[in-house]
PDB file of C-alpha atoms and ligand atoms in Angstrom:
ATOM      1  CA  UNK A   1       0.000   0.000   0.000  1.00  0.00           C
ATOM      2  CA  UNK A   2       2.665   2.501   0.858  1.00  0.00           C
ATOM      3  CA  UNK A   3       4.601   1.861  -2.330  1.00  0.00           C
ATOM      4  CA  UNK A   4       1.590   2.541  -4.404  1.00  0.00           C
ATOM      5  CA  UNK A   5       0.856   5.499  -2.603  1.00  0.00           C
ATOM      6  CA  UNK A   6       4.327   7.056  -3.587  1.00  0.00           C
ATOM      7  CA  UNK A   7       3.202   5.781  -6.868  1.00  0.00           C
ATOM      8  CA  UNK A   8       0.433   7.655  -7.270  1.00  0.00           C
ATOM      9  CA  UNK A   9       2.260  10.399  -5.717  1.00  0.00           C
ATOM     10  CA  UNK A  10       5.304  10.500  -8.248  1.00  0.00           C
ATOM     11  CA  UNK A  11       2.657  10.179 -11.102  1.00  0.00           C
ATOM     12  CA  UNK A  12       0.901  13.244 -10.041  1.00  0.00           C
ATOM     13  CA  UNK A  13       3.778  15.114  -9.312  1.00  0.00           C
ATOM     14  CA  UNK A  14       5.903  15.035 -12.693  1.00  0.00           C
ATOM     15  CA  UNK A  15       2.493  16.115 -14.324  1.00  0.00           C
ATOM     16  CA  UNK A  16       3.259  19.521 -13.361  1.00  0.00           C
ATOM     17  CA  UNK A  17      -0.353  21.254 -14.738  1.00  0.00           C
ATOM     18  CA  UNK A  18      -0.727  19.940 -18.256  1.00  0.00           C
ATOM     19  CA  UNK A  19      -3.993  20.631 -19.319  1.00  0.00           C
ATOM     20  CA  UNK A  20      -6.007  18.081 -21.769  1.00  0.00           C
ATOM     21  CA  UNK A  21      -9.188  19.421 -22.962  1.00  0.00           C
ATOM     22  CA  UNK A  22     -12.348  16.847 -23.287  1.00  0.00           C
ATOM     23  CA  UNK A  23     -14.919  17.293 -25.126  1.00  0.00           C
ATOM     24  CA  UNK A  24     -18.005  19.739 -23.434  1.00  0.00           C
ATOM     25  CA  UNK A  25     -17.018  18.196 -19.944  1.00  0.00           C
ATOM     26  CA  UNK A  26     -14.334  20.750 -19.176  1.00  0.00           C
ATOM     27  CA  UNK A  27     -10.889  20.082 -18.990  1.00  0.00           C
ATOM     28  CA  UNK A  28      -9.474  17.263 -17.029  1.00  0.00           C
ATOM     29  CA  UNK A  29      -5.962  18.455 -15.883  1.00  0.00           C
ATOM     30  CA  UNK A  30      -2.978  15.752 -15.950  1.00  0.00           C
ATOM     31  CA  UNK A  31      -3.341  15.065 -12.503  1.00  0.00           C
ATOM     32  CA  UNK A  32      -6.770  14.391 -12.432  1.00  0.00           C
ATOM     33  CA  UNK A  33      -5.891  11.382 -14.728  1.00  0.00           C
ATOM     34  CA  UNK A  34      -3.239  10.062 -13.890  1.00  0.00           C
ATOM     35  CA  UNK A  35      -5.539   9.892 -10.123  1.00  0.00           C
ATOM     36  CA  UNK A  36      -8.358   8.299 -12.014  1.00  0.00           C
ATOM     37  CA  UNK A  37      -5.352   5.929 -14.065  1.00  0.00           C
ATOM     38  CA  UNK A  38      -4.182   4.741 -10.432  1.00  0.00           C
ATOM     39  CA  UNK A  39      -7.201   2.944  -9.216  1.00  0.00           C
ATOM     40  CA  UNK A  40      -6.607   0.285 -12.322  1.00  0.00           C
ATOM     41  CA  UNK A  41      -2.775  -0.330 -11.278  1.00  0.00           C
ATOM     42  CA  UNK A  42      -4.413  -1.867  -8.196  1.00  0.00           C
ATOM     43  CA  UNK A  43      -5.203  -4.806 -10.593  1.00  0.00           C
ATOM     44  CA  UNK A  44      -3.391  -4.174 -13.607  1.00  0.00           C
ATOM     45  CA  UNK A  45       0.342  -3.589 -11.920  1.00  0.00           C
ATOM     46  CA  UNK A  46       2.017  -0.599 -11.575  1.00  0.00           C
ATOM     47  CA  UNK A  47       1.784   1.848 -14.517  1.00  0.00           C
ATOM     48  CA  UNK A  48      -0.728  -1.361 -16.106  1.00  0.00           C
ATOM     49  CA  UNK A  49       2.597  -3.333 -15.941  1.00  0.00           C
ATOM     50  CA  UNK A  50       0.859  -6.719 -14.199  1.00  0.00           C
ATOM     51  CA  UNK A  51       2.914  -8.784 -12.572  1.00  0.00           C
ATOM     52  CA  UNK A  52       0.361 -11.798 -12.278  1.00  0.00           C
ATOM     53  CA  UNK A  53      -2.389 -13.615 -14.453  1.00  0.00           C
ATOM     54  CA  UNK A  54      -4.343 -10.019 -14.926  1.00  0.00           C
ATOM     55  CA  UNK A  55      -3.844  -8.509 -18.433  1.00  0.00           C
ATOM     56  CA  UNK A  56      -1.770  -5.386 -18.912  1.00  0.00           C
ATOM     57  CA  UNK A  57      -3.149  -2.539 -20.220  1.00  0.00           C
ATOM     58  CA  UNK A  58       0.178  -1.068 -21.861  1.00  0.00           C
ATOM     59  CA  UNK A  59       0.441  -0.726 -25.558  1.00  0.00           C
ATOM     60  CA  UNK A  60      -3.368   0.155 -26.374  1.00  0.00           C
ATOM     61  CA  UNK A  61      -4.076   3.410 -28.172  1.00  0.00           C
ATOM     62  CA  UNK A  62      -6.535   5.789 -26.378  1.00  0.00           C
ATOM     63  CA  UNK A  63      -9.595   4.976 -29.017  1.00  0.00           C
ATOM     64  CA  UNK A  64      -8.519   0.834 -28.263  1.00  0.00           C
ATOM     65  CA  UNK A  65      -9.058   2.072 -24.695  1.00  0.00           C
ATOM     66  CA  UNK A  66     -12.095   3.443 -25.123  1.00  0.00           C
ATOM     67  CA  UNK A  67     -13.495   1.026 -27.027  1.00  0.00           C
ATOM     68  CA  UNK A  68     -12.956  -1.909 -24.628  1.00  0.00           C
ATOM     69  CA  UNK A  69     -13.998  -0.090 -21.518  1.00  0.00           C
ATOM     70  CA  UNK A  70     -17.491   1.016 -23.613  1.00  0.00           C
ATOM     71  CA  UNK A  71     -17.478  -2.581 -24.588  1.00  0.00           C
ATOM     72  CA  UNK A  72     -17.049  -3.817 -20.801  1.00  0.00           C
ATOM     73  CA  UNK A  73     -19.750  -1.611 -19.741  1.00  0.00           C
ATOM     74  CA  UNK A  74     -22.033  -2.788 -22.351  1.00  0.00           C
ATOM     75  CA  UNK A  75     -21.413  -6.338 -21.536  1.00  0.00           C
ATOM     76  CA  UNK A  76     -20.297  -6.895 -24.861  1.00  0.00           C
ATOM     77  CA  UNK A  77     -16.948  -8.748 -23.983  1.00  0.00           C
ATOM     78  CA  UNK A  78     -17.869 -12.834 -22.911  1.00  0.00           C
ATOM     79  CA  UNK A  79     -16.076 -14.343 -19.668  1.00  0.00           C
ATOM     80  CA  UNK A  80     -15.805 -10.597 -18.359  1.00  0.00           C
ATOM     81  CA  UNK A  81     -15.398 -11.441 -13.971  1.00  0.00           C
ATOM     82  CA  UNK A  82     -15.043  -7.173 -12.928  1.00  0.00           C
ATOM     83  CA  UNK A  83     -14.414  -5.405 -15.597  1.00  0.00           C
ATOM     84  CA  UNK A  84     -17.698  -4.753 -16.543  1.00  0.00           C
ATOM     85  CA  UNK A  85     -18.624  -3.280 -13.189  1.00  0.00           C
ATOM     86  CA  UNK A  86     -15.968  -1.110 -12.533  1.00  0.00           C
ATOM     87  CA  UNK A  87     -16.257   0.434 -16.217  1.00  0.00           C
ATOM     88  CA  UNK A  88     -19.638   1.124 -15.461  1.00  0.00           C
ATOM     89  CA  UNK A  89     -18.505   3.409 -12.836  1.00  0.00           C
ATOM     90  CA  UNK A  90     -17.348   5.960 -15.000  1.00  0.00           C
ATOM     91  CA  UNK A  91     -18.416   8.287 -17.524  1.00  0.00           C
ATOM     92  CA  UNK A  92     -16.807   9.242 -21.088  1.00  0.00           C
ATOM     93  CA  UNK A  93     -14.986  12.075 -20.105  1.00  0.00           C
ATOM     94  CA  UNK A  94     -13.254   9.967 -17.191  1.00  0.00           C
ATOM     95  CA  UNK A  95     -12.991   7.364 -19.466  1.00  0.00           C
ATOM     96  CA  UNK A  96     -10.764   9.523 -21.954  1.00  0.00           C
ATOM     97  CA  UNK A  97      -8.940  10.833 -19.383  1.00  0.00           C
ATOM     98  CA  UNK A  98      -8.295   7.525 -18.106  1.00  0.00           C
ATOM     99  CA  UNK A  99      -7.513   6.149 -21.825  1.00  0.00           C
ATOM    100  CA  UNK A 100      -5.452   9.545 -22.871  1.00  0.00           C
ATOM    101  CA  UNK A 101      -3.388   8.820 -19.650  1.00  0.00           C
ATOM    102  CA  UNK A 102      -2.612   4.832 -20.245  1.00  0.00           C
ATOM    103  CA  UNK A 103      -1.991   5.347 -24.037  1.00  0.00           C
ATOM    104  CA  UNK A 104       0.720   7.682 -23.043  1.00  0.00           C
ATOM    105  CA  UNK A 105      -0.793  10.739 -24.668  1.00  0.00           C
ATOM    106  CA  UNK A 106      -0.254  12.925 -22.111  1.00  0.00           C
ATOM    107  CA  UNK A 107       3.736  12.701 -20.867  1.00  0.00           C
TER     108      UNK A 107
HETATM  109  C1  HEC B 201     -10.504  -5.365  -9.322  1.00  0.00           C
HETATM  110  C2  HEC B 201      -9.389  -5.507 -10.261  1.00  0.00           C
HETATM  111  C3  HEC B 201      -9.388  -4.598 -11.494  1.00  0.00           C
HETATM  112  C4  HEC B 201      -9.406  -3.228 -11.530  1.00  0.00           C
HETATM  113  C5  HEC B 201      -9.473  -2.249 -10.361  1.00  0.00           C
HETATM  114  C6  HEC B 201      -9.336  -2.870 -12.937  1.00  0.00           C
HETATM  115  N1  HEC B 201      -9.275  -3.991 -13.714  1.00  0.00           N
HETATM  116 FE1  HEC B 201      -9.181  -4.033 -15.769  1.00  0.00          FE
HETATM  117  N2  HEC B 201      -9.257  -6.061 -15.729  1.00  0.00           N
HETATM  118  C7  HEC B 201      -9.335  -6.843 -14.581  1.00  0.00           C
HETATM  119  C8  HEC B 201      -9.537  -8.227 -14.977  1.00  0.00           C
HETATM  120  C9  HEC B 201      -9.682  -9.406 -14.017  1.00  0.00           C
HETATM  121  C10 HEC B 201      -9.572  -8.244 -16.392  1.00  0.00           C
HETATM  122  C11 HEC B 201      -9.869  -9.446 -17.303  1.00  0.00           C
HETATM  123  C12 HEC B 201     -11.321  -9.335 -17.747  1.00  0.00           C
HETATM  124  C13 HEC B 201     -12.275  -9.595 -16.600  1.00  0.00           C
HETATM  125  O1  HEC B 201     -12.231 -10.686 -16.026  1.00  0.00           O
HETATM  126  O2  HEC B 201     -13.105  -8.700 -16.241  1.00  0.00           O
HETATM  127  C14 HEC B 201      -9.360  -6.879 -16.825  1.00  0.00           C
HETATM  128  C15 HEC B 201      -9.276  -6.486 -18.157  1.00  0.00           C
HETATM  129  C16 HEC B 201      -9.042  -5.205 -18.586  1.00  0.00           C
HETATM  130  C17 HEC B 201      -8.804  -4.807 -19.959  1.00  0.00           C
HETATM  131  C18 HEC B 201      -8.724  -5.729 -21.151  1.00  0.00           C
HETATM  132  C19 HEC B 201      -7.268  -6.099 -21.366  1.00  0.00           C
HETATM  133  C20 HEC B 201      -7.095  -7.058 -22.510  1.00  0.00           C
HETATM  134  O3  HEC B 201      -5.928  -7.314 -22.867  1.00  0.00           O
HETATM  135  O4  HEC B 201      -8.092  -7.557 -23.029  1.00  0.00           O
HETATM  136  C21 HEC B 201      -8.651  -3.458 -19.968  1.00  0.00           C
HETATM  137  C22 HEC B 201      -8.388  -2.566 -21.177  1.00  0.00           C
HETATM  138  C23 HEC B 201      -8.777  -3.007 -18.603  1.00  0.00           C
HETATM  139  N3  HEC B 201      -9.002  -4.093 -17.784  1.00  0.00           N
HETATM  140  C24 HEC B 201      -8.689  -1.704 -18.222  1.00  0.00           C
HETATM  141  C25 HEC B 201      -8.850  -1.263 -16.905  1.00  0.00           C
HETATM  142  C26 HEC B 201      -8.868   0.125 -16.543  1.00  0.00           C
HETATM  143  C27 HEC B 201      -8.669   1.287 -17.505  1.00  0.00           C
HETATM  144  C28 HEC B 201      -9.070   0.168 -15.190  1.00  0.00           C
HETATM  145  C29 HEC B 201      -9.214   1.405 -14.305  1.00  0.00           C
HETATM  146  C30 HEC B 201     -10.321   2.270 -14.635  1.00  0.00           C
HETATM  147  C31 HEC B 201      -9.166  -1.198 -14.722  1.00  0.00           C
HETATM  148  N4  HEC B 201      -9.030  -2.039 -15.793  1.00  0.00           N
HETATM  149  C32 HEC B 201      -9.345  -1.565 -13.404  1.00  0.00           C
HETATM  150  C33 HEC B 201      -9.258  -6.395 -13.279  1.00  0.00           C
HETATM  151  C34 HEC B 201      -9.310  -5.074 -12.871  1.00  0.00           C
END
């Protein structure tokens, strides 16, 4: 727990205030997420890197992102255990945030 607190902590601070705009929901700054980001490296590893049987989520684009997390929240993807629920708990704009952040788009 402490490590992934000075995880999240080091992620937010080398953001330093970059700004990405979203689409009619306002801007969601950098640090907003990369905070939103770090509730999936609980599961998916540090950064997404897993270290167990979880997937990672490196190496998507932000649209591949999007697209599965829509997909997970629309049940659309078979043998799904959580994913499903915890996509469901967020909107698009957090969802691109989330996606913009994991594909990388914002360093
Ligand atoms: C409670 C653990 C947990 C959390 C938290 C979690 N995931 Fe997942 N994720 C999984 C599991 C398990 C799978 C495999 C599919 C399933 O069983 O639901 C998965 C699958 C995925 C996949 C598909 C990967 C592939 O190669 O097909 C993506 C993308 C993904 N998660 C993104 C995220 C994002 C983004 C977040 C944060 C908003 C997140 N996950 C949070 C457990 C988690």
């Amino acid at each position: 727990m402490k490590r992934w607190i000075a995880g999240v902590a080091l992620a937010v601070g080398i953001g330093g205030g970059a700004v990405w705009a979203q689409n009619g929901a306002g801007p969601v700054s950098y640090e907003q997420a990369a905070l939103l980001a770090s509730a999936c490296f609980n599961c998916h590893g540090p950064e997404g890197v897993s270290p167990g049987q979880i997937p990672s989520i490196t190496g998507f684009s932000a649209d591949q992102l999007i697209a599965l997390l829509n997909a997970f929240k629309a049940d659309e993807i078979a043998g799904t255990t959580v994913m499903g629920r915890i996509a469901r708990g967020y909107d698009d704009a957090e969802i691109a945030a989330i996606a913009a952040y994991l594909a990388g788009d914002l360093d």
